[in-house]
Tab-separated table of C-alpha atoms in Angstrom:
chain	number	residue	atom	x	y	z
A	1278	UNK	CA	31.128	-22.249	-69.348
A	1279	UNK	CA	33.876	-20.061	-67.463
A	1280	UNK	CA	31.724	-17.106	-67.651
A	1281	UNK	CA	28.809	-18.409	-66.360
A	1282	UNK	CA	30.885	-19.548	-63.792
A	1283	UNK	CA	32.234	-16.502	-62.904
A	1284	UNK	CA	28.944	-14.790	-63.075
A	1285	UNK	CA	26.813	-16.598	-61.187
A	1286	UNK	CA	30.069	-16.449	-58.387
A	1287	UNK	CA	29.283	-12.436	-58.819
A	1288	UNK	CA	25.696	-12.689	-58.483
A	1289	UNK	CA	26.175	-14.487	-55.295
A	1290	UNK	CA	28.561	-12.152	-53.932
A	1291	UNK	CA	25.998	-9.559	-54.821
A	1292	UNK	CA	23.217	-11.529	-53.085
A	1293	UNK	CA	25.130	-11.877	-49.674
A	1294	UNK	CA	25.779	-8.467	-49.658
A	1295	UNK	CA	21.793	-7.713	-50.534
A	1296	UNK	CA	20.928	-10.397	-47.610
A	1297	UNK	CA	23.260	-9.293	-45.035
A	1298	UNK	CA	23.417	-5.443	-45.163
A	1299	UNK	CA	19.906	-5.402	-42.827
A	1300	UNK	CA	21.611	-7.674	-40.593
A	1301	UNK	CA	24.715	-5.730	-40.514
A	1302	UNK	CA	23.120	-2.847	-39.904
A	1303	UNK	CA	20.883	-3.836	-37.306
A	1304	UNK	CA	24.282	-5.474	-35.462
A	1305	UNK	CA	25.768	-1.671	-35.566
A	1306	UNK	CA	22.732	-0.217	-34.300
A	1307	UNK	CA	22.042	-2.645	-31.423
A	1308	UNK	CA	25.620	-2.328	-30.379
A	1309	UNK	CA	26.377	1.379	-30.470
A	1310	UNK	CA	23.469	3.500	-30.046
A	1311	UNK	CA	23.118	3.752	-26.616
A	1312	UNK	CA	26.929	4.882	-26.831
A	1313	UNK	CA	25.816	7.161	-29.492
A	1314	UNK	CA	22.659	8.516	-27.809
A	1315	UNK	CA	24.640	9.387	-24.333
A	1316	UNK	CA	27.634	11.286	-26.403
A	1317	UNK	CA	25.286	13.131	-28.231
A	1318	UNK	CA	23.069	13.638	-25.267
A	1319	UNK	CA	26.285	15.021	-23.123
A	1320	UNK	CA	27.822	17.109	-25.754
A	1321	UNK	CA	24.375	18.604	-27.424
A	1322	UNK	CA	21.717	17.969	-24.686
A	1323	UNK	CA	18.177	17.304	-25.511
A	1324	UNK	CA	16.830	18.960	-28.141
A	1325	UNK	CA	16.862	17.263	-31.621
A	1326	UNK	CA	18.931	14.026	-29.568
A	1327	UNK	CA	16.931	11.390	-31.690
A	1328	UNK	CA	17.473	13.652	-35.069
A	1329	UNK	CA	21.165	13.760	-34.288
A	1330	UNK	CA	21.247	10.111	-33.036
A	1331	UNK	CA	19.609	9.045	-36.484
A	1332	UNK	CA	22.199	11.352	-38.465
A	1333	UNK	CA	25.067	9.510	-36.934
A	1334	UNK	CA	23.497	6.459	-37.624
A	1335	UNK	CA	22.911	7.139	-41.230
A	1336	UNK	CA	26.437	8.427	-41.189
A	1337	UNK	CA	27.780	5.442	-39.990
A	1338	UNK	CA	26.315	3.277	-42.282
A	1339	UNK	CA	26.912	5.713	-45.328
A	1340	UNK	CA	30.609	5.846	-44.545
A	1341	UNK	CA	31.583	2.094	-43.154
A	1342	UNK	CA	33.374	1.455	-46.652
A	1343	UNK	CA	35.824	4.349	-45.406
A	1344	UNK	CA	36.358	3.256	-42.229
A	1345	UNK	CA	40.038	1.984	-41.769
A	1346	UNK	CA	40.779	-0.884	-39.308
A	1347	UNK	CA	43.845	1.180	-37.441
A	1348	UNK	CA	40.998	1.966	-35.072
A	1349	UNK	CA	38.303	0.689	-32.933
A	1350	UNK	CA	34.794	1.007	-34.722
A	1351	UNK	CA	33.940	2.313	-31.728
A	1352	UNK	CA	36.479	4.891	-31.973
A	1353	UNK	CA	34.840	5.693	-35.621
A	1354	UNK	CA	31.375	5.765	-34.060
A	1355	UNK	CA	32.344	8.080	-31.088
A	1356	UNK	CA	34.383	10.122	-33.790
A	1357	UNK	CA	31.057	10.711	-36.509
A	1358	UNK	CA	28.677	11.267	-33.328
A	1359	UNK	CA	31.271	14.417	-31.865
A	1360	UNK	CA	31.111	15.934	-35.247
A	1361	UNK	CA	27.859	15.382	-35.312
A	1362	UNK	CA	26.708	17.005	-32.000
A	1363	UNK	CA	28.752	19.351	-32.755
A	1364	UNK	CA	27.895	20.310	-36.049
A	1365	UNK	CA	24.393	20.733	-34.530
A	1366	UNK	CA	25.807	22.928	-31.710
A	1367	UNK	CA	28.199	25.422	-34.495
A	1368	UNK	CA	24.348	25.739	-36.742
A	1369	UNK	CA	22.231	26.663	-33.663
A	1370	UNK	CA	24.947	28.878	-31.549
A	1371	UNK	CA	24.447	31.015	-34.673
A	1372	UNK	CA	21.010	31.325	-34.201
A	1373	UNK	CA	21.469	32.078	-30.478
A	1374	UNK	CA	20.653	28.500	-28.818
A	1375	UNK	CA	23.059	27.818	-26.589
A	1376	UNK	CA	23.450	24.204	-25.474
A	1377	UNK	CA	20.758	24.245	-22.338
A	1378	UNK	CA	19.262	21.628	-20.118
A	1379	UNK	CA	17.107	24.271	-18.378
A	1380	UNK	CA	18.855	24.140	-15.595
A	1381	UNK	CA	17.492	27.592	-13.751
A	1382	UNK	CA	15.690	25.917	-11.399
A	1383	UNK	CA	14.712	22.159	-10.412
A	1384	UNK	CA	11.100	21.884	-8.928
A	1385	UNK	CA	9.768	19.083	-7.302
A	1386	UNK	CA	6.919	17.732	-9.160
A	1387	UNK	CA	5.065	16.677	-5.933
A	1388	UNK	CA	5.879	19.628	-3.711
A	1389	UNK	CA	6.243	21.921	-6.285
A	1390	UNK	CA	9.560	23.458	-4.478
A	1391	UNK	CA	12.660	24.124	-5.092
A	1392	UNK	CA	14.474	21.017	-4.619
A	1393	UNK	CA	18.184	20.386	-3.369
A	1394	UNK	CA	20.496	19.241	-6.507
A	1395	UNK	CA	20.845	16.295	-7.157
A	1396	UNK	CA	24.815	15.209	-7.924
A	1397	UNK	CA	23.206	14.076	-11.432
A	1398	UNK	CA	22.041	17.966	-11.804
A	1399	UNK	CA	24.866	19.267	-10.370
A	1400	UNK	CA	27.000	17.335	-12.899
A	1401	UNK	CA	24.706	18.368	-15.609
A	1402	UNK	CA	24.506	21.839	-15.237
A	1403	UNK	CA	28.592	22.139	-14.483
A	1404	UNK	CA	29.022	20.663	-17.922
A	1405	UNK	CA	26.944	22.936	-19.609
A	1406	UNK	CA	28.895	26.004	-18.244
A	1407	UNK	CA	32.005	24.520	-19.761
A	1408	UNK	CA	32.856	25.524	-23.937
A	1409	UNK	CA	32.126	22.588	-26.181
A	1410	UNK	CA	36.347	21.599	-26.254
A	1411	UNK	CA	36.600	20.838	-22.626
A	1412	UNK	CA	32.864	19.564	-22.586
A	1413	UNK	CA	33.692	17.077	-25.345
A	1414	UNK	CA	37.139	16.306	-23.873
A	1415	UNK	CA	36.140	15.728	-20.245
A	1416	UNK	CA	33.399	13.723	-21.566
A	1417	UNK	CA	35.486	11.507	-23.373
A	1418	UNK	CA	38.149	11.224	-20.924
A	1419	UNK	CA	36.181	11.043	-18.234
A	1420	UNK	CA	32.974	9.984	-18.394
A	1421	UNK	CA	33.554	7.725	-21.446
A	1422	UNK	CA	37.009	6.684	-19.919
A	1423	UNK	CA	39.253	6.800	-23.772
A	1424	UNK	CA	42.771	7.470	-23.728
A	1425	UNK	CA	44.127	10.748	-24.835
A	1426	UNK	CA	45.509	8.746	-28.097
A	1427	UNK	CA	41.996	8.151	-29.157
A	1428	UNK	CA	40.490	11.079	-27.990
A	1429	UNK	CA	43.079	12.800	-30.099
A	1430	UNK	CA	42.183	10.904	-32.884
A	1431	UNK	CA	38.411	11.443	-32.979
A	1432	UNK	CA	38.777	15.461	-32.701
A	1433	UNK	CA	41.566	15.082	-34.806
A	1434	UNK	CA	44.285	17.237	-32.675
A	1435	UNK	CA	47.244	16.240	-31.473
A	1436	UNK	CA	47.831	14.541	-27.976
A	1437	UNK	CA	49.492	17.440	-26.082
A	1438	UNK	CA	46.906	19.674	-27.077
A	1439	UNK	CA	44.508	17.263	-25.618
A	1440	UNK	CA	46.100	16.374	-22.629
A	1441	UNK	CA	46.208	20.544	-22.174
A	1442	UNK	CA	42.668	20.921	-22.851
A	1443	UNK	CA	42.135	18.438	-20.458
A	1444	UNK	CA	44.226	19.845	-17.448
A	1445	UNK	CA	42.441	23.344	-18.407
A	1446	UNK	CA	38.967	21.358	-18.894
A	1447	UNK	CA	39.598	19.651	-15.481
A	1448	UNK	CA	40.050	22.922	-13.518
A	1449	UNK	CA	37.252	24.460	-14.805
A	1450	UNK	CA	34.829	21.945	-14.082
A	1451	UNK	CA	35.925	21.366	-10.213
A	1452	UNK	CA	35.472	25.534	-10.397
A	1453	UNK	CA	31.629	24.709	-11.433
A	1454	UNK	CA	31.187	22.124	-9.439
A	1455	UNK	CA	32.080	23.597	-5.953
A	1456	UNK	CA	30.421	26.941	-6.583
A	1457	UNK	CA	27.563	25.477	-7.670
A	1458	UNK	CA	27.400	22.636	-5.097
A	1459	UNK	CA	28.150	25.970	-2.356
A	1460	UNK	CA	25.214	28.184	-4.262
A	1461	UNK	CA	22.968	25.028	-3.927
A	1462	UNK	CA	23.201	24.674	0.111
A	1463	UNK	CA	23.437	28.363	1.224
A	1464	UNK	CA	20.306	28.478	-1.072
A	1465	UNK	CA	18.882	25.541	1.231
A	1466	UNK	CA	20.378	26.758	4.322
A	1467	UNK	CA	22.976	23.622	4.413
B	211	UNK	CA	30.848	19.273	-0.992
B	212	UNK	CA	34.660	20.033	-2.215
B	213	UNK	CA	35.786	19.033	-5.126
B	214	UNK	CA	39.145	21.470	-5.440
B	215	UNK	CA	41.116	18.631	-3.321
B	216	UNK	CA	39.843	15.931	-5.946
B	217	UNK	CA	41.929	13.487	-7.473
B	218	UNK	CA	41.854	12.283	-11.169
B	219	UNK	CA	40.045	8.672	-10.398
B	220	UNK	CA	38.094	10.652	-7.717
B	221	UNK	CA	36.661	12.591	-10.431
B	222	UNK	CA	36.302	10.124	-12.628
B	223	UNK	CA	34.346	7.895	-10.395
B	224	UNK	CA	32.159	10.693	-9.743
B	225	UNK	CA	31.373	11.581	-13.051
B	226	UNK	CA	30.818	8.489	-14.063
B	227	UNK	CA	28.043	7.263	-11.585
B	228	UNK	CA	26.404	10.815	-11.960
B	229	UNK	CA	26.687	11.478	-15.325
B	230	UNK	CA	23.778	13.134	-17.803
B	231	UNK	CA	22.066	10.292	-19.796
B	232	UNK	CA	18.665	11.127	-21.675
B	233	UNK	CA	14.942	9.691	-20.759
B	234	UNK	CA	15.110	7.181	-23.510
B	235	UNK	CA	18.009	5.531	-23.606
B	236	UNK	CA	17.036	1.686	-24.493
B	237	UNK	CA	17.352	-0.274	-27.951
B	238	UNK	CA	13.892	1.266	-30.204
B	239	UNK	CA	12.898	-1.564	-32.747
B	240	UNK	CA	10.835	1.772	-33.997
B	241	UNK	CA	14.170	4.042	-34.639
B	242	UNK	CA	15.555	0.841	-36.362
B	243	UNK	CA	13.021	0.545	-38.841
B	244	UNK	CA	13.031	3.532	-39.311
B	245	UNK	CA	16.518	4.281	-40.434
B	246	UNK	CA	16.292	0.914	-42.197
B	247	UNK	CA	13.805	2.422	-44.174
B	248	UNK	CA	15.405	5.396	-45.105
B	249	UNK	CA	18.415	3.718	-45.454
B	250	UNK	CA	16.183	1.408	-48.313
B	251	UNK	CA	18.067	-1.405	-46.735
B	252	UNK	CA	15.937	-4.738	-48.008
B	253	UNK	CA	15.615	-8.329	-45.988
B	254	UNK	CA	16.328	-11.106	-48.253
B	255	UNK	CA	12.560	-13.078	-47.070
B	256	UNK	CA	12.616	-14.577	-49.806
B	257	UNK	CA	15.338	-16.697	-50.763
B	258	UNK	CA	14.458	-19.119	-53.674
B	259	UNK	CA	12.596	-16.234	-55.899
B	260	UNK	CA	15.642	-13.894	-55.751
B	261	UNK	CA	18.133	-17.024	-56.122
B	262	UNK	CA	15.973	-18.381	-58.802
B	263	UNK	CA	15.675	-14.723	-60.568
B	264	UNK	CA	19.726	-14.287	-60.086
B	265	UNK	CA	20.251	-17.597	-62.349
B	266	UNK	CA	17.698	-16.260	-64.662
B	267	UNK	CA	19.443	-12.856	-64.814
B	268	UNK	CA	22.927	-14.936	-65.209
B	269	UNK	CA	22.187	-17.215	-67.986
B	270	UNK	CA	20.415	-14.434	-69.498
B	271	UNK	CA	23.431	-12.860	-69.243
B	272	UNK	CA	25.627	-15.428	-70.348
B	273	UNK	CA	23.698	-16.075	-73.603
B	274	UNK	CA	23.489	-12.496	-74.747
B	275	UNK	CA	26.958	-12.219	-74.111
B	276	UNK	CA	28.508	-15.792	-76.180
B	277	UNK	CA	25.639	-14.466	-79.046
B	278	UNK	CA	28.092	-10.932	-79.113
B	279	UNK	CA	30.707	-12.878	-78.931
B	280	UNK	CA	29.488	-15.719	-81.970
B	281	UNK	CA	28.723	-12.478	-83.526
B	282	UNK	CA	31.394	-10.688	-83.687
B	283	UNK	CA	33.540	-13.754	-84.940
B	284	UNK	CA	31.524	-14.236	-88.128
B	285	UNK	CA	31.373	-10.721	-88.945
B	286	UNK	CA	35.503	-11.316	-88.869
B	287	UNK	CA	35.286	-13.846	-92.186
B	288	UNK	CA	32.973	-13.094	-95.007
B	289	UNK	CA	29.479	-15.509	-95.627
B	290	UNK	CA	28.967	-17.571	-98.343
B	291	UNK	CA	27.130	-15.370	-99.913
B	292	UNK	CA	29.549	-12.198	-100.015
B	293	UNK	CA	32.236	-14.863	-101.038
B	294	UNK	CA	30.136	-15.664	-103.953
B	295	UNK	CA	29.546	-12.008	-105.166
B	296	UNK	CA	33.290	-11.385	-104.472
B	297	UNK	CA	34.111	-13.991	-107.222
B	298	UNK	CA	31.419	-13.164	-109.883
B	299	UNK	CA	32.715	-9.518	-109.363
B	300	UNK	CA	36.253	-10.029	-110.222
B	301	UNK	CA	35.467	-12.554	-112.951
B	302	UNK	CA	33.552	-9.464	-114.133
B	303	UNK	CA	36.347	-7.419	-113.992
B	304	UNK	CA	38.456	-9.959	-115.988
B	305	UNK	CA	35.602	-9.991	-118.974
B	306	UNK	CA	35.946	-6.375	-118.945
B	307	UNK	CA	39.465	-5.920	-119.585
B	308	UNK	CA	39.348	-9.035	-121.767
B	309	UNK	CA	38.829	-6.649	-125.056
B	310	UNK	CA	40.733	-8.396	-127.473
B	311	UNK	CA	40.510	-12.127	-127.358
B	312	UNK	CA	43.554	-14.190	-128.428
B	313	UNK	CA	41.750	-15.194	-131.693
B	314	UNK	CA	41.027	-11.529	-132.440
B	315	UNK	CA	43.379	-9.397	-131.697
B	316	UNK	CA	43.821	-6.177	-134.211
B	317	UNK	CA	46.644	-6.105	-136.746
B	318	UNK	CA	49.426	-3.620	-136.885
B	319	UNK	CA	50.855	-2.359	-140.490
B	320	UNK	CA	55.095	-2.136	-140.270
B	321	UNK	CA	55.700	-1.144	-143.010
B	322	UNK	CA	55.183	-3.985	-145.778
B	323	UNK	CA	54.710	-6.768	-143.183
B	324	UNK	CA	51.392	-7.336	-141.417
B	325	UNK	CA	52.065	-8.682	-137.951
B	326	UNK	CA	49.342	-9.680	-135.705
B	327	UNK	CA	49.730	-8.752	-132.111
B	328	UNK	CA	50.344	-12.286	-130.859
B	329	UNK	CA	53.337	-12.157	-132.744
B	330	UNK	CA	54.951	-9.214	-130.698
B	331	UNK	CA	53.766	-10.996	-127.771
């Protein structure tokens, strides 16, 4: 009578898991992928973003078992969807496809002219000229607002080398900005 | 527009309201099913079949295993019948050796005297 017991408390624990792993998952997905979608989007631009975003998903769920409650999930997510982008950046730089928004020109669709950038294309297009490390760090720091602790712990380095990729990272991208924001208006005669 | 002379939360601020975000960036019911699918992750619609099939599979489960178990104890003691054939074997084995009967029992010659064995028993 004690095994049945104890079997049918098994089968039950089974059946929960059976019931509630849709539910679960749909919880993760509802919750994170607009978080995933935008890092992706910032770190590996357009092309293949809903491949990539469905990879880290995939991941995610794959992997929860492993993940360890010292962190935020969200740190996890963030974590899997870096490695992710780039892992997708490392395969296609070898085939010559550098991350690119197509930023040569910006027309406007009803004038079909050259248009004045926007500070969402000028933002853009800085970010691109910056390497992947300072990309991924100033998006995470910055746009993303983590602290160095956890941004250190999702590109697994340690926190002065992030805070000097940072610094480094920061200088470069106020470089970009103002010489493309001075480009932009002697182009336009500002 | 300078951005040299920019502070830290300046910056921040900045990138932050102007920052890249793709087309499509709302919840897709699509992209969920989707990975669902792929994932093979099932929804439990169904709740008394797969309840009612679970306490199937259990007492299934439970019987085969107490039958092992029943099993296994008998084959520890012998049946009735291999008790039986253990006795009629060694009463067997008793006839066998049981050449000479008491009442029969071959006679020795010592010199003038005939002795039977029972007497040197």
């Amino acid at each position: 009578m004690k095994f049945i017991t104890n079997a049918l408390s098994l089968d039950s624990l089974f059946l929960k898991k059976v019931r509630t792993d849709e539910d679960q998952f749909s919880n993760v997905y509802t919750q994170h992928h607009k978080l995933v979608r935008s890092v992706i989007y910032q770190i590996s631009g357009e092309s293949h973003l809903n491949d990539l975003v469905q990879e880290s998903f995939i991941k995610i769920w794959k992997h929860i078992n492993q993940f360890k409650h010292e962190s935020h999930l969200s740190s996890w997510i963030y974590r899997i969807s870096v490695n992710v982008a780039l892992d997708h950046l490392r395969t296609h730089k070898r085939k010559s496809e550098v991350y690119s928004h197509n930023f040569d020109t910006i027309i406007d669709e009803k004038t079909n002219i050259e248009k004045t950038l926007s500070d969402k294309d000028l933002v853009e297009r800085a970010l691109s000229q910056l390497s992947d490390e300072h990309r991924i760090v100033i998006i995470l720091y910055f746009i993303h607002d983590l602290k160095i602790s956890e941004i250190a712990d999702i590109v697994e380095a340690n926190e002065g080398t992030i805070k000097s990729r940072i610094h480094y990272a920061k200088e470069h991208l106020k470089q970009f900005l103002s010489e493309l924001s001075q480009n932009d208006s002697q182009k336009h005669g500002g | 527009m300078s951005f040299t002379n920019k502070s830290d939360d300046e910056l921040k601020k900045f990138l932050q309201k102007n920052q890249p975000l793709p087309k499509k960036n709302d919840f897709s019911q699509e992209e969920l099913n989707e990975l669902v699918s792929r994932l093979k992750l099932k929804k439990d619609t169904s709740y008394p079949v797969i309840w009612g099939t679970s306490f199937a599979v259990s007492l299934a489960a439970a019987f085969l295993i107490y039958n092992l178990v029943n099993q296994n104890l008998n084959s520890a003691q012998p049946t009735r019948h291999q008790q039986i054939a253990k006795i009629e074997a060694s009463d067997e084995f008793l006839q066998e050796e049981d050449e000479y009967p008491n009442n029969n029992l071959p006679t020795l010659n010592i010199g003038d005297e005939y002795l039977t064995l029972s007497a040197v028993y």
